C-alpha atoms as one frame of an Amber mdcrd trajectory, in Angstrom:
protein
  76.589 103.633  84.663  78.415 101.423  86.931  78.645 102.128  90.660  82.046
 102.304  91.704  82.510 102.831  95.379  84.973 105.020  97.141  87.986 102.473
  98.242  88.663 103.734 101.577  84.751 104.047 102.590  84.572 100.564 100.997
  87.650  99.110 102.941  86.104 100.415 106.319  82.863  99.075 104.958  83.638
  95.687 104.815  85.768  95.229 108.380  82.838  96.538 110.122  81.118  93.870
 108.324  83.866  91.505 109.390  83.109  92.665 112.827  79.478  91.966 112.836
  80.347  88.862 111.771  82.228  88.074 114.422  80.354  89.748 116.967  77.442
  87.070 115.796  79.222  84.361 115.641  80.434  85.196 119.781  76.988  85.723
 121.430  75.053  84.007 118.674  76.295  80.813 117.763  78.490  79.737 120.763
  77.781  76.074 121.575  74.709  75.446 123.475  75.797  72.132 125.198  79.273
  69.907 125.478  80.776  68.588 122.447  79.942  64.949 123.566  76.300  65.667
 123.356  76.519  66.210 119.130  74.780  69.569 119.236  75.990  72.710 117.625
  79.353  73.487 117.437  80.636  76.833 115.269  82.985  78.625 116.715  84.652
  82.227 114.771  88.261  81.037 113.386  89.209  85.106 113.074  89.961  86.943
 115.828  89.227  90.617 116.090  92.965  91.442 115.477  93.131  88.933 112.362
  90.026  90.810 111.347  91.338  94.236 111.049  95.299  92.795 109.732  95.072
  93.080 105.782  97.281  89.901 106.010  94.370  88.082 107.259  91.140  89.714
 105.564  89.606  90.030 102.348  88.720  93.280 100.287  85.438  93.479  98.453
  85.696  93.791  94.598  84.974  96.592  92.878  82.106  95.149  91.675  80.617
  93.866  94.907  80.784  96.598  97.169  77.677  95.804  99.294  78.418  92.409
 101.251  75.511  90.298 100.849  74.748  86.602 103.288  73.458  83.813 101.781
  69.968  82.764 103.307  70.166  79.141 102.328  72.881  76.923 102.159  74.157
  75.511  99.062  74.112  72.028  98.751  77.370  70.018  97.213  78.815  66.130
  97.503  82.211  67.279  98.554  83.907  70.099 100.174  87.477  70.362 100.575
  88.772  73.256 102.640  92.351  74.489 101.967  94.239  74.529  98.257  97.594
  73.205  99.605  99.305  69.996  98.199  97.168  68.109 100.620  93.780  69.363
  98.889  94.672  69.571  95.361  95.507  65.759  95.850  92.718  65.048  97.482
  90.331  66.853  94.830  92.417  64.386  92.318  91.531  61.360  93.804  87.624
  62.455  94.228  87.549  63.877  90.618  88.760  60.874  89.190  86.494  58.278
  91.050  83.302  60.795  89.134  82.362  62.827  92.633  81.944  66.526  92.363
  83.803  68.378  94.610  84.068  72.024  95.598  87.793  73.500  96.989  87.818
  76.313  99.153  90.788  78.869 100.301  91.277  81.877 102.102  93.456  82.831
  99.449  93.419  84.963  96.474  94.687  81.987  94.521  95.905  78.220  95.681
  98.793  76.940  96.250 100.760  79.719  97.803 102.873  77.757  99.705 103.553
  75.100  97.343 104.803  77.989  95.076 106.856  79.374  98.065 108.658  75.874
  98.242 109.814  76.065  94.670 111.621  79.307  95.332 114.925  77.514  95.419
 114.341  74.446  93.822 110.821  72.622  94.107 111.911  69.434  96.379 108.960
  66.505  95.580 110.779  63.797  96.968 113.094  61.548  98.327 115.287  58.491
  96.457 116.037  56.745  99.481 114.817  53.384 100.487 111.478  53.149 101.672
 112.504  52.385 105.317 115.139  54.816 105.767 112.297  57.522 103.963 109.813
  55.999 106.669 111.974  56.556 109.560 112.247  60.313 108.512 108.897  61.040
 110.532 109.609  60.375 114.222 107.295  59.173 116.365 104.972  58.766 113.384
 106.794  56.584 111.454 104.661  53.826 111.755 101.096  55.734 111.780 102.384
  56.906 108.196 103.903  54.017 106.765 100.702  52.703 104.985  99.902  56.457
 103.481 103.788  56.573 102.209 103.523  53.150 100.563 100.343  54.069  98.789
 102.402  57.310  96.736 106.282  56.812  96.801 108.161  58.696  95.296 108.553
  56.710  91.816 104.906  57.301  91.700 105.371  61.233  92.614 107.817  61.343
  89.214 104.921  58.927  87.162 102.256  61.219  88.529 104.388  64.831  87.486
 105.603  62.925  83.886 102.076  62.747  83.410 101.422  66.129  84.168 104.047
  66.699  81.585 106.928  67.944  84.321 110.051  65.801  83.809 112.469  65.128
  87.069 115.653  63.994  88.185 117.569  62.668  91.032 119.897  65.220  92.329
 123.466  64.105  93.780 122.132  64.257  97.543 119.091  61.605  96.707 116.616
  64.339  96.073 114.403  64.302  93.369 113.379  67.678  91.715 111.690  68.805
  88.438 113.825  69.275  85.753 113.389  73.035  85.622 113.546  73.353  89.563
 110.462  75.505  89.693 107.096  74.795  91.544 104.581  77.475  88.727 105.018
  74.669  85.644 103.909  72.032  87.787 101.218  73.579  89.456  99.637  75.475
  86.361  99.664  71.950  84.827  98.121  70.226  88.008  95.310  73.048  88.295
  94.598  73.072  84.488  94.112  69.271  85.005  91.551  69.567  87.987  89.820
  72.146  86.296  89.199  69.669  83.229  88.035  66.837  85.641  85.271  69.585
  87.096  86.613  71.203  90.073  85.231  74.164  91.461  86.911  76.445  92.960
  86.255  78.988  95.489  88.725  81.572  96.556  89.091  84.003  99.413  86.597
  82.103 101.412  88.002  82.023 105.128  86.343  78.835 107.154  84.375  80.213
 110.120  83.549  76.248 111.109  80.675  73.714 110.890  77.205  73.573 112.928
  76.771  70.103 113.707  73.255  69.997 113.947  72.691  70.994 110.149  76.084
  69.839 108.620  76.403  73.669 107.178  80.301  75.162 106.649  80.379  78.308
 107.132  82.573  80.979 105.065  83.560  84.450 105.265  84.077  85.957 101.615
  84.666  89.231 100.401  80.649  89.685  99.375  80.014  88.524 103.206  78.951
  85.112 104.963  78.487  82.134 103.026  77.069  78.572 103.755  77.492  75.153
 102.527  76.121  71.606 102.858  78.172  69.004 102.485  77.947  65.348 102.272
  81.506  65.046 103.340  84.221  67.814 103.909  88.152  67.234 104.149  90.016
  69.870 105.662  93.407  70.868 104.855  94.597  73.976 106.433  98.173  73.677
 106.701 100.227  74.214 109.590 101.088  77.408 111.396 104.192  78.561 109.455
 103.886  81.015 106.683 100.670  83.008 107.605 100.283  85.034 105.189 100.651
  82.636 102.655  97.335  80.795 104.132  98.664  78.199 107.256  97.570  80.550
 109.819  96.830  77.734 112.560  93.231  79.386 112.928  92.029  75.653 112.818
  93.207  74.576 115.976  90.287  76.464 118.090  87.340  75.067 116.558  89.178
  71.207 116.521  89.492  72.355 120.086  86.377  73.233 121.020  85.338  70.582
 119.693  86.897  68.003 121.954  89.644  67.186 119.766  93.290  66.909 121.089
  95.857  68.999 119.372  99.814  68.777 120.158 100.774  72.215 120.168 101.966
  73.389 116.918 105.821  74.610 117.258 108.397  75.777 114.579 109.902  72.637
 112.431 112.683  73.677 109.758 113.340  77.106 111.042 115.996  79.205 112.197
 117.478  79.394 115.563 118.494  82.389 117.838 122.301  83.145 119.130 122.895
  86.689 120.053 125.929  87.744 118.207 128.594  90.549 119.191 128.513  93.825
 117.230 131.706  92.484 115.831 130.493  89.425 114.310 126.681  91.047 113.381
 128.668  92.540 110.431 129.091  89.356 108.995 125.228  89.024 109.010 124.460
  87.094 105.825 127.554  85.331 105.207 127.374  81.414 104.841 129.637  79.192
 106.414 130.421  76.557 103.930 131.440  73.006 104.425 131.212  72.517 108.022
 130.227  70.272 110.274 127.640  70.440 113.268 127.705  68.350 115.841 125.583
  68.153 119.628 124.146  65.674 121.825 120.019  65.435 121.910 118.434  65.798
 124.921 118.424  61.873 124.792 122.366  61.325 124.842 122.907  60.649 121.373
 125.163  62.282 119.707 124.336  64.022 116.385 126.221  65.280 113.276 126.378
  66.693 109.699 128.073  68.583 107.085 126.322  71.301 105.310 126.035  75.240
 104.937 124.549  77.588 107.379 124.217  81.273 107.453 125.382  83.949 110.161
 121.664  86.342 110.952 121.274  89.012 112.864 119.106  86.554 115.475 121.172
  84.077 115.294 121.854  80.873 112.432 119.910  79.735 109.562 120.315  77.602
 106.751 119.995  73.849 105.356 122.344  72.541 107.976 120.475  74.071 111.054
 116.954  73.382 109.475 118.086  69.401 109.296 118.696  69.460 113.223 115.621
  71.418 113.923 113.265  68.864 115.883 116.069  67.453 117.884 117.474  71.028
 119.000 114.250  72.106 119.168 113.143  69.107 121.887 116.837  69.703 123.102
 115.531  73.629 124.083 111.686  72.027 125.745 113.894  69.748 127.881 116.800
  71.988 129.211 115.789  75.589 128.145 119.215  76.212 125.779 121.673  73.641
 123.631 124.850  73.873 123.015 126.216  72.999 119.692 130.054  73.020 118.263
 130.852  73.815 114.496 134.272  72.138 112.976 135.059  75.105 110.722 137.381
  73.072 108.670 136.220  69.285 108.917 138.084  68.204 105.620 141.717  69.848
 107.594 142.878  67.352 110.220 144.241  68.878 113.925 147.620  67.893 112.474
 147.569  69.704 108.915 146.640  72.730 110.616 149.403  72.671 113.313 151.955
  72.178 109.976 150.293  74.848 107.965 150.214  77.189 111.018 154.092  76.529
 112.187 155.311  78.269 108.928 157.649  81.249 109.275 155.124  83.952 109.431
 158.034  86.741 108.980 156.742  90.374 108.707 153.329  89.387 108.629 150.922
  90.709 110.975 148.542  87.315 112.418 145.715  87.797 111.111 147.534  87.649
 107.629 149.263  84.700 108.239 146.244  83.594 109.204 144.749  83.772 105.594
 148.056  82.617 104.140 147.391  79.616 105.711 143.591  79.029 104.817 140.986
  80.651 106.680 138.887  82.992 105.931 137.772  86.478 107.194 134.305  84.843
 109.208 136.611  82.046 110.241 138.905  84.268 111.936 136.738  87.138 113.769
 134.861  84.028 114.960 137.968  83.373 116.560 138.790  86.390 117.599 135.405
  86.493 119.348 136.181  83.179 121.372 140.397  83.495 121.998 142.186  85.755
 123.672 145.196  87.414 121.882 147.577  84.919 123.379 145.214  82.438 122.546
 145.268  83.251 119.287 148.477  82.925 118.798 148.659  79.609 120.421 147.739
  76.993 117.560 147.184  74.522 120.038 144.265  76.468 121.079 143.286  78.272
 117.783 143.135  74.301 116.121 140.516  72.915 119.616 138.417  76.314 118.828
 138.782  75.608 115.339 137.375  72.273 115.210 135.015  72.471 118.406 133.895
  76.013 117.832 130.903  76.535 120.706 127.704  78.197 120.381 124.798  77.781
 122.923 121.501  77.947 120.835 118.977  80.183 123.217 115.573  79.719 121.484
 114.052  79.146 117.664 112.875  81.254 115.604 109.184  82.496 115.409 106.706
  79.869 113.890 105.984  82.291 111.431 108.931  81.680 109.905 109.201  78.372
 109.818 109.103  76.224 106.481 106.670  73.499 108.298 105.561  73.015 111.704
 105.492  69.913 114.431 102.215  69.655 116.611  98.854  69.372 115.022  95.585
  67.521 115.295  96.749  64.259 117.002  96.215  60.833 115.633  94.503  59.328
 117.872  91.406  62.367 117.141  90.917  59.943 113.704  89.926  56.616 112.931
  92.104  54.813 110.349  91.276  56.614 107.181  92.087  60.081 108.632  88.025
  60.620 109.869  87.632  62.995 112.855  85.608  60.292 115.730  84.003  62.969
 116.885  82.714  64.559 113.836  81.557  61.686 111.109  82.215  62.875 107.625
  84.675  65.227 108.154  88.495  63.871 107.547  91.638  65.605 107.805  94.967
  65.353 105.762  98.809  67.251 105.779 100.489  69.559 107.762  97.813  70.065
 110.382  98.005  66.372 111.413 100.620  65.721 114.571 104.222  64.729 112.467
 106.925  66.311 111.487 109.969  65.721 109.125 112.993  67.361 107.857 113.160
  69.264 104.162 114.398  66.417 101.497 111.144  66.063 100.025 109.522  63.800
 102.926 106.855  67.250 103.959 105.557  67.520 100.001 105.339  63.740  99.900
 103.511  63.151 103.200 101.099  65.975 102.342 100.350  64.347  99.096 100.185
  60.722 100.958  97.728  62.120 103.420  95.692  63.884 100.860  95.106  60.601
  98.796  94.513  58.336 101.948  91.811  60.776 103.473  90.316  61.060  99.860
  89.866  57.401  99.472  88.441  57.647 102.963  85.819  59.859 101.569  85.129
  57.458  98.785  84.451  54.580 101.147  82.347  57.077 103.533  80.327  58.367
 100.152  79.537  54.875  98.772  78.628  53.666 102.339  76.096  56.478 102.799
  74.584  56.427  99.374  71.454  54.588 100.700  70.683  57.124 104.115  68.376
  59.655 103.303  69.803  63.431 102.214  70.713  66.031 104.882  67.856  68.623
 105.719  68.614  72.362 106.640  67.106  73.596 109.405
């Protein structure tokens, strides 16, 4: 008959086997010398917290309830650690060129994110020109420009056609699939790996790598697991979205390491305004057609039309997520920003100053008010700025109107991001995305140091990335096919 252990005495099971794990990994397998010197280097990516947080560990199965560790390492050509956008195009590349390559994940199953993403319309790409596109990653521009050029986005629609996923260019330039859902395309993508021999391993957390005998190590539901690979490419994500896999956890073993990592901050999030009880119950209305407008903490000054939406923190939406970096470097440099909405940018000063100036008879203000156009949010956003006799001056009603202020205080947690800036920074890699400090291990998406707005510009650098480090791999591969094998120790 089959065993079938008690859940809760299995659950508590396998954390204190999560602790153990960790405890060993603290006093056991700390460094013994500096980074420079090239000896071991594993470092625990879980902390005790993330070990006991559901969010962040991994049940046994029913039918594995006694954690095991493997005693010798299993030996494989490629590992690729993280089943993002970045890693799935990676393992395409690789799969293609005959290597055999192993993907791991934390997660129950991969692409989480990617599926996330697709909620409200799976955004690939971008139609613009290819320097205005390139221009849409700051500081990094130029780093990325030869990555971009290698997968544009007329190959991103070749490459889904072929997976059978049609597109089209929407009216704003972006270019979605033709059912504006992320599953289709991903089912198809994984059904297409799987054919060209991937192998997939899932819930496997990455504890790190011992330099000395080029072992990964793992943390899986059935315990501790270890690897050998020739070469490894690690694509964790960013730090937005944790419990969807981009937990950041990287950063402290790049770290300890020697590497230098940009602090990873929210990118396409939210930002926080403390409302009035008066306004708060217009939490989750959108503000449609308007235009927002500040000056960067450079001097220039910026503006857009979109939508945003009143929260109970504060303002979110597609029109604040497009000015995220610079009122995000705006808060670093002067600790708030102040930003003015036009309400009504299609309605000149003058139209409103003819449309208010009607008889307003019997009508009580805030009717006339609506007689002449606005709306309910419109005016109690009003209300909160004007006095009564303010109100009732159109003079100053239109100026609020059209320059309505709001001082930004801070962003939203990183958690709830849609992408984060900082990461792993360039200079860490040589040109085909290989870690200096740690031959044979490359890097690719989110966790590298750029950032760009939504449009399509974060799937396609993730899937630029992926493709550039896996040709790096290729080149690394063929180059070492004459050195002798790696030993365990």
């Amino acid at each position: 008959m089959k065993y079938t252990p008690d859940p809760i005495l299995a659950k508590v099971e396998a954390q204190l086997v999560r602790l153990s794990l960790l405890l060993h990994s603290l006093f056991y397998l700390q460094p013994t010398s500096s980074p420079a010197s090239g000896k071991l280097i594993f470092l625990s990516l879980i902390s005790p917290i993330s070990l006991m947080n559901p969010q962040h560990t991994l049940p046994p199965t029913d039918d594995s309830p006694t954690p095991t560790t493997s005693a010798r390492p299993e030996r494989i050509e490629v590992a690729i650690i993280g089943g993002g956008p970045a890693g799935l195009m990676a393992a395409e590349v690789l799969l293609e060129a005959g290597r055999q390559v192993h993907l791991f994940d934390a997660m129950p199953t991969l692409g989480r994110k990617f599926l996330m993403a697709g909620r409200g319309g799976l955004n690939l790409t971008h139609s613009e020109d290819a320097h205005s596109f390139q221009k849409r990653f700051y500081e990094q521009s130029d780093t990325l420009a030869p990555m971009l050029k290698t997968f544009t986005a007329d190959d991103i629609r070749a490459w889904t056609q072929a997976l059978g996923i049609e597109t089209f260019i929407g009216s704003s330039g972006r270019i979605f699939p033709t059912e504006m859902k992320a599953a289709p395309l991903l089912r198809a993508w994984l059904s297409r790996l799987k054919q060209l021999g991937l192998v997939v391993h899932t819930r496997h957390r990455w504890l790190g790598k011992d330099l000395n005998t080029h072992c990964l190590h793992f943390l899986t539901p059935d315990g501790s697991r270890t690897y050998q690979a020739q070469t490894t490419l690690l694509a964790l994500g960013g730090g937005s979205w944790a419990k969807l896999g981009s937990d950041g956890a990287w950063v402290d073993w790049l770290k300890h390491l020697g590497c230098k990592i940009s602090t990873l901050r929210p990118c396409n999030g939210g930002f926080e305004y403390q409302w009035s009880e008066f306004i708060l119950r217009h939490a989750g209305t959108p503000l449609k057609n308007i235009c927002l407008s500040f000056h960067t903490a450079d001097g220039h000054l910026w503006q857009k039309r979109g939508e945003l939406m009143l929260t109970e923190s504060g303002l979110e939406g597609s029109l604040i997520y497009a000015a995220s970096t610079p009122l995000r470097r705006g808060l670093e440099a002067q600790g708030e920003m102040p930003i003015h909405l036009d309400l009504t940018p299609d309605r000149t000063p003058d139209d409103w100053m003819a449309r208010l100036s009607r008889p307003r008879g019997k009508r009580s203000l805030s009717k006339h008010l609506q007689n002449c156009g606005l709306s309910r949010l419109q005016i109690d956003l009003l209300r909160e700025r004007l006095r009564p006799e303010q109100l009732d001056n159109p003079t100053e009603l239109i100026h609020t109107l059209k320059h309505y202020p709001v001082r930004i205080l801070a962003t939203r947690p990183i958690d709830e991001a849609i992408s984060t800036a900082g990461g792993l920074c360039f200079s860490e890699l040589n040109p085909q995305l290989m870690l200096k400090r740690c031959p044979g291990v490359f890097c690719a998406g989110e966790m590298l140091d750029w950032e760009a707005p939504t449009g399509g510009y974060l799937l396609t650098a993730c899937f630029a990335t992926g493709r550039w480090a896996a040709q790096g791999m290729l080149d690394y591969l063929a180059s070492s096919e004459d050195q002798p094998s790696l030993t365990t120790t």
